[in-house]
Tab-separated table of C-alpha atoms in Angstrom:
chain	number	residue	atom	x	y	z
U	1	MET	CA	-64.210	-166.874	-172.728
U	2	LEU	CA	-64.467	-169.834	-174.847
U	3	LYS	CA	-66.518	-169.614	-178.107
U	4	ALA	CA	-67.040	-171.253	-181.023
U	5	ALA	CA	-69.335	-170.743	-184.390
U	6	GLY	CA	-69.975	-172.509	-187.676
U	7	LEU	CA	-67.802	-175.747	-186.525
U	8	GLU	CA	-67.889	-178.348	-189.331
U	9	CYS	CA	-66.182	-181.676	-188.840
U	10	MET	CA	-65.240	-184.001	-192.011
U	11	ARG	CA	-63.785	-187.573	-191.477
U	12	GLY	CA	-63.284	-188.834	-195.130
U	13	ASP	CA	-66.210	-187.978	-197.185
U	14	ARG	CA	-68.603	-187.831	-194.483
U	15	ILE	CA	-69.790	-184.840	-192.777
U	16	LEU	CA	-69.805	-185.693	-188.890
U	17	PHE	CA	-71.154	-182.360	-187.522
U	18	SER	CA	-71.846	-179.045	-189.077
U	19	ASN	CA	-72.749	-175.682	-187.586
U	20	VAL	CA	-71.875	-176.437	-184.253
U	21	LYS	CA	-71.977	-173.041	-182.245
U	22	LEU	CA	-71.061	-173.150	-178.574
U	23	GLU	CA	-70.300	-170.659	-175.736
U	24	LEU	CA	-68.871	-171.093	-172.434
U	25	ASP	CA	-68.065	-168.710	-169.722
U	26	ALA	CA	-66.519	-168.688	-166.408
U	27	GLY	CA	-67.959	-171.175	-163.863
U	28	GLU	CA	-69.960	-173.167	-166.500
U	29	LEU	CA	-70.153	-176.951	-167.598
U	30	LEU	CA	-70.420	-177.796	-170.945
U	31	HIS	CA	-71.886	-181.293	-171.300
U	32	VAL	CA	-71.408	-182.471	-175.140
U	33	LYS	CA	-74.214	-185.198	-175.771
U	34	GLY	CA	-74.547	-187.571	-178.699
U	35	LEU	CA	-74.555	-191.237	-179.508
U	36	ASN	CA	-71.273	-193.209	-180.400
U	37	GLY	CA	-69.727	-191.957	-183.614
U	38	SER	CA	-72.008	-188.873	-183.422
U	39	GLY	CA	-68.434	-186.664	-183.371
U	40	LYS	CA	-68.011	-186.129	-179.542
U	41	THR	CA	-64.446	-186.754	-179.499
U	42	SER	CA	-63.627	-185.130	-182.896
U	43	LEU	CA	-65.352	-181.867	-181.447
U	44	ILE	CA	-63.299	-182.441	-178.045
U	45	ARG	CA	-60.374	-182.959	-180.132
U	46	MET	CA	-60.885	-179.481	-182.221
U	47	LEU	CA	-61.595	-177.421	-179.220
U	48	CYS	CA	-58.252	-178.355	-177.957
U	49	GLY	CA	-56.693	-177.249	-181.288
U	50	LEU	CA	-55.436	-181.204	-182.349
U	51	VAL	CA	-57.704	-181.074	-185.416
U	52	MET	CA	-58.154	-178.188	-187.790
U	53	PRO	CA	-62.167	-177.239	-188.136
U	54	ASN	CA	-62.976	-177.446	-191.798
U	55	ALA	CA	-65.237	-174.541	-191.234
U	56	GLY	CA	-65.760	-172.076	-188.352
U	57	GLU	CA	-63.469	-171.026	-185.978
U	58	ILE	CA	-62.643	-171.252	-182.054
U	59	PHE	CA	-61.857	-168.194	-179.871
U	60	TRP	CA	-60.695	-168.030	-176.420
U	61	GLY	CA	-60.998	-164.302	-174.899
U	62	GLY	CA	-61.965	-163.008	-178.338
U	63	GLU	CA	-58.749	-164.200	-180.145
U	64	SER	CA	-58.384	-167.348	-182.492
U	65	ILE	CA	-56.844	-170.041	-180.865
U	66	SER	CA	-54.968	-170.730	-183.904
U	67	ASP	CA	-53.532	-167.405	-183.194
U	68	LEU	CA	-52.802	-168.016	-179.575
U	69	LYS	CA	-51.162	-171.188	-179.734
U	70	GLU	CA	-49.415	-171.820	-176.804
U	71	ASP	CA	-51.124	-168.861	-174.871
U	72	TYR	CA	-54.143	-170.760	-175.536
U	73	LEU	CA	-52.880	-173.856	-174.668
U	74	ALA	CA	-51.101	-172.878	-171.161
U	75	ASN	CA	-54.937	-172.595	-169.962
U	76	LEU	CA	-56.075	-175.912	-170.963
U	77	LEU	CA	-56.031	-179.366	-169.157
U	78	TYR	CA	-56.986	-181.772	-171.714
U	79	ILE	CA	-57.352	-185.560	-170.477
U	80	GLY	CA	-58.610	-188.178	-173.338
U	81	HIS	CA	-59.077	-191.686	-174.230
U	82	HIS	CA	-55.265	-192.074	-174.197
U	83	LEU	CA	-54.184	-191.314	-170.782
U	84	GLY	CA	-50.617	-189.886	-171.485
U	85	VAL	CA	-49.402	-192.321	-169.010
U	86	LYS	CA	-46.130	-193.660	-169.397
U	87	ALA	CA	-46.195	-197.691	-168.510
U	88	GLU	CA	-42.436	-197.515	-167.532
U	89	LEU	CA	-42.482	-194.662	-165.355
U	90	THR	CA	-44.120	-194.289	-161.829
U	91	GLY	CA	-47.334	-192.498	-161.005
U	92	LEU	CA	-44.928	-189.831	-159.264
U	93	GLU	CA	-42.866	-189.159	-162.309
U	94	ASN	CA	-45.794	-189.509	-164.860
U	95	LEU	CA	-47.731	-186.716	-162.925
U	96	LYS	CA	-44.348	-184.743	-162.655
U	97	ILE	CA	-43.584	-184.608	-166.298
U	98	ASN	CA	-47.140	-183.975	-167.436
U	99	ALA	CA	-47.488	-180.874	-164.940
U	100	ALA	CA	-43.815	-179.693	-166.125
U	101	LEU	CA	-44.566	-179.867	-169.950
U	102	GLY	CA	-48.329	-178.628	-169.568
U	103	GLY	CA	-46.764	-175.587	-168.161
U	104	HIS	CA	-47.289	-175.620	-164.632
U	105	PRO	CA	-43.953	-177.505	-162.706
U	106	ILE	CA	-44.835	-178.552	-159.478
U	107	SER	CA	-42.674	-180.020	-156.254
U	108	GLU	CA	-42.236	-183.460	-155.220
U	109	ASP	CA	-44.312	-182.658	-152.253
U	110	GLN	CA	-47.420	-181.399	-154.489
U	111	ALA	CA	-47.106	-184.237	-156.751
U	112	TRP	CA	-47.215	-186.748	-153.676
U	113	ASP	CA	-50.252	-184.851	-151.953
U	114	ALA	CA	-52.066	-185.202	-155.496
U	115	LEU	CA	-51.822	-188.767	-155.700
U	116	GLU	CA	-52.568	-189.411	-151.895
U	117	LYS	CA	-55.785	-187.372	-152.509
U	118	ILE	CA	-56.635	-189.179	-155.944
U	119	GLY	CA	-56.352	-192.452	-153.875
U	120	LEU	CA	-53.270	-193.883	-154.787
U	121	ARG	CA	-51.789	-193.742	-150.967
U	122	GLY	CA	-49.071	-196.574	-151.288
U	123	ARG	CA	-48.482	-196.848	-154.881
U	124	GLU	CA	-47.226	-193.490	-155.516
U	125	ASP	CA	-43.880	-194.854	-156.792
U	126	LEU	CA	-45.411	-197.895	-158.862
U	127	PRO	CA	-44.532	-198.205	-162.604
U	128	ALA	CA	-47.822	-197.486	-163.996
U	129	LYS	CA	-47.620	-200.693	-165.962
U	130	VAL	CA	-48.506	-202.563	-162.878
U	131	LEU	CA	-51.601	-200.410	-161.834
U	132	SER	CA	-55.173	-201.008	-163.073
U	133	GLN	CA	-56.809	-199.377	-165.704
U	134	GLY	CA	-58.672	-197.311	-163.080
U	135	GLN	CA	-55.734	-196.601	-161.137
U	136	LYS	CA	-53.758	-195.397	-164.373
U	137	ARG	CA	-56.721	-193.266	-165.032
U	138	ARG	CA	-56.369	-191.823	-161.552
U	139	VAL	CA	-52.662	-190.847	-162.147
U	140	ALA	CA	-53.837	-189.029	-165.172
U	141	LEU	CA	-56.634	-187.526	-163.509
U	142	ALA	CA	-54.024	-186.258	-160.429
U	143	ARG	CA	-52.944	-183.466	-162.945
U	144	MET	CA	-56.654	-181.718	-162.195
U	145	LEU	CA	-55.482	-181.158	-158.635
U	146	VAL	CA	-52.025	-179.646	-159.365
U	147	THR	CA	-52.891	-177.648	-162.548
U	148	LYS	CA	-53.488	-173.913	-162.725
U	149	ALA	CA	-55.357	-174.215	-166.170
U	150	LYS	CA	-58.686	-172.865	-166.135
U	151	LEU	CA	-60.342	-174.612	-169.170
U	152	TRP	CA	-60.748	-178.340	-168.551
U	153	ILE	CA	-61.393	-180.615	-171.575
U	154	LEU	CA	-62.666	-184.198	-170.447
U	155	ASP	CA	-63.509	-186.957	-172.710
U	156	GLU	CA	-65.180	-189.614	-170.749
U	157	PRO	CA	-63.278	-188.976	-167.313
U	158	PHE	CA	-65.507	-191.424	-165.588
U	159	THR	CA	-64.465	-194.571	-167.530
U	160	ALA	CA	-63.164	-197.296	-165.808
U	161	LEU	CA	-63.503	-195.611	-162.436
U	162	ASP	CA	-65.265	-197.019	-159.311
U	163	VAL	CA	-67.909	-195.437	-157.489
U	164	ASP	CA	-65.688	-193.639	-154.610
U	165	ALA	CA	-63.239	-192.385	-157.495
U	166	VAL	CA	-66.497	-190.898	-159.687
U	167	LYS	CA	-67.755	-189.247	-156.421
U	168	MET	CA	-64.308	-187.647	-155.862
U	169	LEU	CA	-63.863	-186.657	-159.261
U	170	GLU	CA	-67.502	-185.221	-159.108
U	171	GLY	CA	-66.193	-183.196	-155.969
U	172	VAL	CA	-62.825	-181.963	-157.659
U	173	LEU	CA	-65.066	-180.706	-160.853
U	174	ASN	CA	-67.621	-178.657	-158.530
U	175	ASP	CA	-64.656	-177.197	-156.765
U	176	HIS	CA	-63.375	-176.144	-159.972
U	177	LEU	CA	-66.488	-174.991	-161.250
U	178	HIS	CA	-67.172	-172.972	-158.094
U	179	GLN	CA	-63.644	-171.028	-158.378
U	180	GLY	CA	-64.444	-169.971	-161.878
U	181	GLY	CA	-62.895	-172.574	-163.666
U	182	MET	CA	-64.644	-174.042	-166.936
U	183	VAL	CA	-65.228	-177.707	-167.893
U	184	ILE	CA	-66.351	-179.199	-171.191
U	185	LEU	CA	-66.737	-183.167	-171.028
U	186	THR	CA	-68.216	-185.781	-172.465
U	187	THR	CA	-69.914	-188.432	-170.263
U	188	HIS	CA	-72.695	-191.540	-170.544
U	189	GLN	CA	-73.185	-190.919	-167.204
U	190	ALA	CA	-75.487	-188.763	-164.995
U	191	TYR	CA	-73.693	-186.002	-163.820
U	192	THR	CA	-75.094	-182.438	-162.646
U	193	PRO	CA	-73.088	-180.144	-160.471
U	194	PRO	CA	-75.073	-178.156	-158.019
U	195	LYS	CA	-75.270	-174.627	-158.317
U	196	THR	CA	-73.589	-174.281	-161.810
U	197	THR	CA	-74.766	-173.308	-165.372
U	198	VAL	CA	-74.554	-176.353	-167.303
U	199	LYS	CA	-74.845	-176.020	-170.926
U	200	TYR	CA	-75.970	-179.102	-173.326
U	201	LEU	CA	-74.713	-179.568	-176.776
U	202	GLN	CA	-76.255	-182.292	-178.582
U	203	LEU	CA	-74.531	-183.709	-181.711
U	204	GLY	CA	-76.503	-185.803	-184.068
U	205	GLU	CA	-79.916	-186.860	-183.022
U	206	ALA	CA	-81.202	-187.134	-179.342
U	207	THR	CA	-81.694	-190.574	-177.646
E	1	MET	CA	-38.520	-173.702	-171.510
E	2	ILE	CA	-35.006	-174.774	-170.625
E	3	GLU	CA	-36.848	-176.954	-167.598
E	4	ALA	CA	-39.272	-178.530	-169.981
E	5	MET	CA	-36.435	-179.531	-172.227
E	6	ARG	CA	-34.475	-181.248	-169.399
E	7	TRP	CA	-37.487	-182.872	-168.605
E	8	MET	CA	-38.066	-184.505	-171.756
E	9	LEU	CA	-34.496	-185.397	-171.816
E	10	TRP	CA	-34.541	-187.075	-168.416
E	11	ARG	CA	-37.887	-189.045	-169.269
E	12	GLU	CA	-36.343	-190.213	-172.556
E	13	ILE	CA	-32.937	-191.414	-170.778
E	14	ALA	CA	-35.125	-192.780	-167.973
E	15	LEU	CA	-37.449	-194.684	-170.333
E	16	ALA	CA	-34.411	-196.509	-172.176
E	17	MET	CA	-32.765	-197.360	-169.071
E	18	ARG	CA	-36.041	-199.245	-168.065
E	19	ARG	CA	-36.066	-200.968	-171.296
E	20	LYS	CA	-32.596	-201.310	-172.079
E	21	THR	CA	-33.192	-204.167	-174.991
E	22	GLU	CA	-33.962	-201.150	-177.422
E	23	VAL	CA	-30.839	-199.457	-176.943
E	24	LEU	CA	-28.872	-202.409	-177.102
E	25	THR	CA	-30.593	-203.751	-179.918
E	26	THR	CA	-29.549	-201.071	-182.205
E	27	LEU	CA	-25.760	-201.266	-180.811
E	28	PHE	CA	-25.623	-205.175	-181.494
E	29	PHE	CA	-27.151	-204.930	-184.758
E	30	PHE	CA	-24.427	-202.351	-186.043
E	31	ILE	CA	-21.758	-205.052	-184.486
E	32	ILE	CA	-23.071	-208.006	-186.188
E	33	VAL	CA	-23.566	-206.065	-189.987
E	34	VAL	CA	-19.925	-204.910	-189.720
E	35	SER	CA	-18.795	-208.297	-188.417
E	36	LEU	CA	-20.553	-210.240	-191.258
E	37	PHE	CA	-18.316	-208.236	-193.930
E	38	PRO	CA	-14.999	-210.288	-192.916
E	39	LEU	CA	-16.849	-213.498	-193.407
E	40	GLY	CA	-18.508	-212.727	-196.712
E	41	VAL	CA	-15.724	-211.246	-198.434
E	42	GLY	CA	-12.808	-212.989	-197.016
E	43	PRO	CA	-9.913	-212.120	-194.688
E	44	GLU	CA	-7.555	-210.110	-196.899
E	45	LYS	CA	-6.525	-207.181	-194.775
E	46	GLU	CA	-6.153	-205.057	-197.942
E	47	THR	CA	-9.537	-205.293	-199.092
E	48	LEU	CA	-11.177	-204.775	-195.608
E	49	SER	CA	-9.219	-201.684	-194.847
E	50	GLN	CA	-10.122	-200.467	-198.154
E	51	ILE	CA	-14.053	-200.979	-197.525
E	52	ALA	CA	-14.082	-200.533	-193.740
E	53	PRO	CA	-15.268	-196.950	-193.686
E	54	GLY	CA	-18.324	-197.554	-196.365
E	55	VAL	CA	-19.302	-200.797	-194.264
E	56	LEU	CA	-19.084	-198.831	-190.958
E	57	TRP	CA	-20.799	-195.891	-192.513
E	58	VAL	CA	-23.772	-198.071	-194.036
E	59	ALA	CA	-24.022	-200.284	-190.932
E	60	ALA	CA	-24.815	-197.016	-188.940
E	61	LEU	CA	-27.341	-195.801	-191.049
E	62	LEU	CA	-29.178	-199.050	-191.010
E	63	ALA	CA	-28.909	-199.229	-187.127
E	64	SER	CA	-30.205	-195.579	-186.945
E	65	MET	CA	-33.145	-196.434	-189.312
E	66	LEU	CA	-33.821	-199.308	-187.115
E	67	SER	CA	-34.410	-197.336	-183.964
E	68	LEU	CA	-36.703	-194.673	-185.856
E	69	ASN	CA	-39.715	-196.275	-185.955
E	70	ARG	CA	-39.947	-196.083	-181.984
E	71	LEU	CA	-39.063	-192.610	-181.854
E	72	TYR	CA	-42.567	-191.495	-181.665
E	73	ALA	CA	-44.913	-194.601	-182.313
E	74	GLU	CA	-45.207	-195.501	-178.642
E	75	ASP	CA	-45.846	-191.917	-177.425
E	76	TYR	CA	-48.491	-191.790	-180.118
E	77	LEU	CA	-50.127	-194.960	-179.040
E	78	ASP	CA	-50.295	-194.247	-175.139
E	79	GLY	CA	-51.400	-190.315	-175.908
E	80	THR	CA	-48.468	-188.924	-174.301
E	81	LEU	CA	-47.351	-187.499	-178.035
E	82	GLU	CA	-51.071	-185.450	-177.571
E	83	GLN	CA	-49.954	-184.012	-174.390
E	84	PHE	CA	-46.783	-183.013	-176.085
E	85	LEU	CA	-49.049	-180.977	-178.641
E	86	LEU	CA	-50.936	-179.292	-176.147
E	87	GLY	CA	-48.011	-178.412	-173.889
E	88	ALA	CA	-47.389	-174.677	-173.226
E	89	GLN	CA	-43.907	-175.248	-174.721
E	90	PRO	CA	-43.426	-174.686	-178.792
E	91	LEU	CA	-43.489	-178.490	-179.982
E	92	ALA	CA	-40.291	-177.862	-181.942
E	93	LEU	CA	-38.225	-177.872	-178.419
E	94	LEU	CA	-39.452	-180.814	-177.097
E	95	VAL	CA	-38.905	-182.706	-180.356
E	96	PHE	CA	-35.437	-181.445	-180.382
E	97	SER	CA	-35.139	-182.687	-176.931
E	98	LYS	CA	-36.262	-186.040	-177.943
E	99	ILE	CA	-33.641	-186.201	-180.977
E	100	LEU	CA	-30.991	-185.158	-178.644
E	101	ALA	CA	-32.168	-188.272	-176.350
E	102	HIS	CA	-32.429	-190.393	-179.526
E	103	TRP	CA	-28.689	-189.615	-180.605
E	104	LEU	CA	-27.204	-190.034	-176.956
E	105	LEU	CA	-28.907	-193.495	-176.697
E	106	THR	CA	-28.485	-194.736	-180.390
E	107	GLY	CA	-25.863	-192.765	-182.299
E	108	LEU	CA	-23.309	-191.918	-179.433
E	109	PRO	CA	-23.028	-195.699	-178.410
E	110	LEU	CA	-22.313	-196.301	-182.232
E	111	VAL	CA	-19.288	-193.817	-182.104
E	112	LEU	CA	-17.959	-194.994	-179.172
E	113	MET	CA	-17.949	-198.716	-180.730
E	114	SER	CA	-16.796	-197.581	-184.202
E	115	PRO	CA	-12.675	-198.122	-182.829
E	116	VAL	CA	-13.049	-201.647	-182.041
E	117	LEU	CA	-14.885	-202.440	-185.130
E	118	GLY	CA	-12.474	-200.162	-187.334
E	119	MET	CA	-9.493	-202.608	-185.470
E	120	GLN	CA	-11.814	-205.625	-186.405
E	121	LEU	CA	-11.452	-204.595	-190.346
E	122	GLY	CA	-7.857	-203.652	-189.797
E	123	LEU	CA	-7.662	-199.776	-190.123
E	124	ASP	CA	-4.837	-198.127	-188.870
E	125	VAL	CA	-5.098	-195.532	-185.854
E	126	ASP	CA	-5.410	-192.530	-187.895
E	127	SER	CA	-8.365	-193.811	-189.786
E	128	ILE	CA	-9.768	-195.520	-186.984
E	129	LEU	CA	-9.876	-191.891	-185.235
E	130	LEU	CA	-10.797	-190.185	-188.238
E	131	MET	CA	-13.574	-192.670	-188.724
E	132	ALA	CA	-14.894	-192.028	-185.290
E	133	LEU	CA	-14.636	-188.410	-185.675
E	134	THR	CA	-16.827	-188.252	-188.900
E	135	LEU	CA	-19.567	-190.586	-187.355
E	136	LEU	CA	-19.342	-188.041	-183.965
E	137	ILE	CA	-20.355	-185.291	-186.770
E	138	GLY	CA	-22.633	-187.194	-189.077
E	139	THR	CA	-24.945	-189.377	-186.530
E	140	PRO	CA	-26.841	-186.054	-185.352
E	141	ALA	CA	-27.874	-185.517	-188.582
E	142	LEU	CA	-29.331	-189.212	-188.958
E	143	SER	CA	-31.325	-188.849	-185.927
E	144	LEU	CA	-32.645	-185.368	-187.173
E	145	ILE	CA	-33.345	-186.099	-190.512
E	146	GLY	CA	-35.035	-189.526	-189.318
E	147	SER	CA	-37.305	-187.673	-186.938
E	148	VAL	CA	-38.919	-185.829	-189.453
E	149	GLY	CA	-39.537	-189.463	-191.315
E	150	ALA	CA	-40.448	-190.839	-188.096
E	151	GLY	CA	-42.952	-188.086	-187.917
E	152	LEU	CA	-44.510	-188.114	-191.158
E	153	THR	CA	-45.111	-192.378	-191.479
E	154	LEU	CA	-46.485	-192.226	-187.585
E	155	GLY	CA	-49.500	-194.057	-187.409
E	156	VAL	CA	-49.567	-195.092	-191.489
E	157	ARG	CA	-49.985	-198.942	-191.608
E	158	GLY	CA	-46.561	-200.552	-193.257
E	159	GLY	CA	-44.890	-197.326	-192.044
E	160	GLY	CA	-41.618	-199.063	-191.174
E	161	VAL	CA	-40.927	-199.864	-195.355
E	162	LEU	CA	-42.277	-196.428	-195.702
E	163	LEU	CA	-39.846	-194.770	-193.490
E	164	ALA	CA	-36.883	-196.622	-195.110
E	165	LEU	CA	-37.869	-195.391	-198.435
E	166	LEU	CA	-38.433	-191.743	-197.224
E	167	VAL	CA	-35.364	-191.665	-195.124
E	168	LEU	CA	-32.493	-193.326	-196.567
E	169	PRO	CA	-32.224	-191.300	-199.742
E	170	LEU	CA	-32.216	-188.353	-197.473
E	171	TYR	CA	-29.104	-189.831	-195.911
E	172	ILE	CA	-26.778	-190.194	-198.854
E	173	PRO	CA	-24.990	-187.044	-198.452
E	174	VAL	CA	-24.034	-188.032	-195.026
E	175	LEU	CA	-22.996	-191.203	-196.419
E	176	ILE	CA	-21.048	-189.794	-199.106
E	177	PHE	CA	-19.014	-187.181	-197.295
E	178	GLY	CA	-18.632	-189.423	-193.861
E	179	SER	CA	-17.195	-192.562	-195.645
E	180	GLY	CA	-15.602	-190.090	-198.440
E	181	ALA	CA	-13.352	-188.445	-195.270
E	182	VAL	CA	-11.226	-191.531	-194.767
E	183	ASP	CA	-10.544	-192.006	-198.352
E	184	ALA	CA	-9.657	-188.557	-198.588
E	185	ALA	CA	-7.248	-188.740	-195.671
E	186	ARG	CA	-5.429	-191.888	-197.294
E	187	THR	CA	-5.047	-190.354	-200.739
E	188	GLY	CA	-3.399	-187.504	-198.837
E	189	VAL	CA	-5.932	-184.912	-200.141
E	190	GLY	CA	-6.834	-184.171	-196.483
E	191	ALA	CA	-10.247	-184.784	-194.731
E	192	ASP	CA	-10.959	-181.075	-193.674
E	193	ALA	CA	-13.727	-180.294	-196.465
E	194	HIS	CA	-15.560	-183.599	-195.850
E	195	LEU	CA	-15.532	-182.773	-192.435
E	196	SER	CA	-16.880	-179.410	-193.013
E	197	ILE	CA	-19.547	-180.419	-195.108
E	198	LEU	CA	-20.620	-183.058	-192.431
E	199	GLY	CA	-20.671	-180.607	-189.838
E	200	ALA	CA	-22.752	-178.083	-191.855
E	201	ILE	CA	-25.206	-180.823	-192.960
E	202	SER	CA	-25.422	-181.761	-189.136
E	203	VAL	CA	-25.765	-177.789	-188.193
E	204	LEU	CA	-28.346	-177.455	-191.071
E	205	ALA	CA	-30.424	-180.309	-189.950
E	206	ALA	CA	-30.669	-179.267	-186.389
E	207	LEU	CA	-31.752	-175.975	-187.402
E	208	LEU	CA	-34.862	-177.264	-189.733
E	209	ALA	CA	-35.660	-180.676	-188.658
E	210	PRO	CA	-37.132	-180.041	-185.536
E	211	TRP	CA	-39.736	-177.627	-187.050
E	212	ALA	CA	-40.115	-179.808	-189.866
E	213	SER	CA	-40.669	-182.964	-187.202
E	214	ALA	CA	-43.077	-180.862	-185.374
E	215	ALA	CA	-45.262	-179.851	-188.390
E	216	ALA	CA	-45.296	-183.767	-189.414
E	217	LEU	CA	-46.524	-184.583	-185.793
E	218	ARG	CA	-49.165	-182.227	-186.191
E	219	ILE	CA	-50.343	-183.611	-189.458
E	220	SER	CA	-50.414	-186.862	-188.165
E	221	LEU	CA	-52.396	-186.346	-185.239
E	222	ASP	CA	-55.147	-184.531	-187.394
């Protein structure tokens, strides 16, 4: 489904990585590895179409993502370092707006359900600014429970989460993969989903 | 698509209602700048009513400038802007909704406040109404043009000053035809031509600015 070849990224005069090649099919997980500063986030943003590659191209179902534009983005869920959670809005409002703008609008009930499942019971309608870092991240991650997107691109999804939340997130990821979804993630934590093809992509020198 | 635009509009207005200071800052800035003129120039009614249209328009430009910095900056910092770019809707539509909300929250209050300030400067009733009308037609252009500048200067250090240098020259046509309308009506030429041109500027800006802003935002996030 997702295919890329010859990707090159330059930041200033420095080449971060070049000739990166990857391929991902339904039900597979791609774990992007590398030291700090090796270009993991740049690669991830490139795969989302936020950053233009200096060389190479990315294909979704055989078509270039720069031609597909919104048709590709409708299949994509991206959660990065910046969570995209507005401090003044409540968890519910954040989730509903993000889902609607992502192209998969949800009902009030679905939003309540998702936030309860993600472990924010009783805090659904508090403004996000009074939530802790981990709870804010849960608000962002709640989108994974309601989205219909096939390809999930997650940049360090486990950061700031407690043990229970990590376990739950792993469960959500496993379910998604079993249903034929695709996941690309970067993480420094050990995570291997069962019965799933896991591919690794090493950027820069291996540790 | 319409759904997404409605959500965006609701979001912007909800955010503004939860931190009212921003909306009020713009409005009070406008009021204070206009109120300084009688103190500086002197209280002669003749002089004041002569310069009133220009004063009101210049103050409106500056007030609108003041609020532009924050149009995209916060969404950029907390990552919501990224999510807009990755949304399933054309970015220009979302940008258009954002600009519309910006005008409703900063432009429209200036229009509504202008009659009171017009009276303070000794304008007659006809001029006051005409003045409010020019602001109503012209201020959308300010938000639209400003949005392109805000997109281009996003994430740039010292972006505020750069934004002013970039956007104020583009505001000049709006200023000329906006403040010129009242003078034209006073001298008996009629303000129709001015109002038409002002309307044309706003319509043209509404057609082009959302696309230009969307392109600018994409560049800023690259």
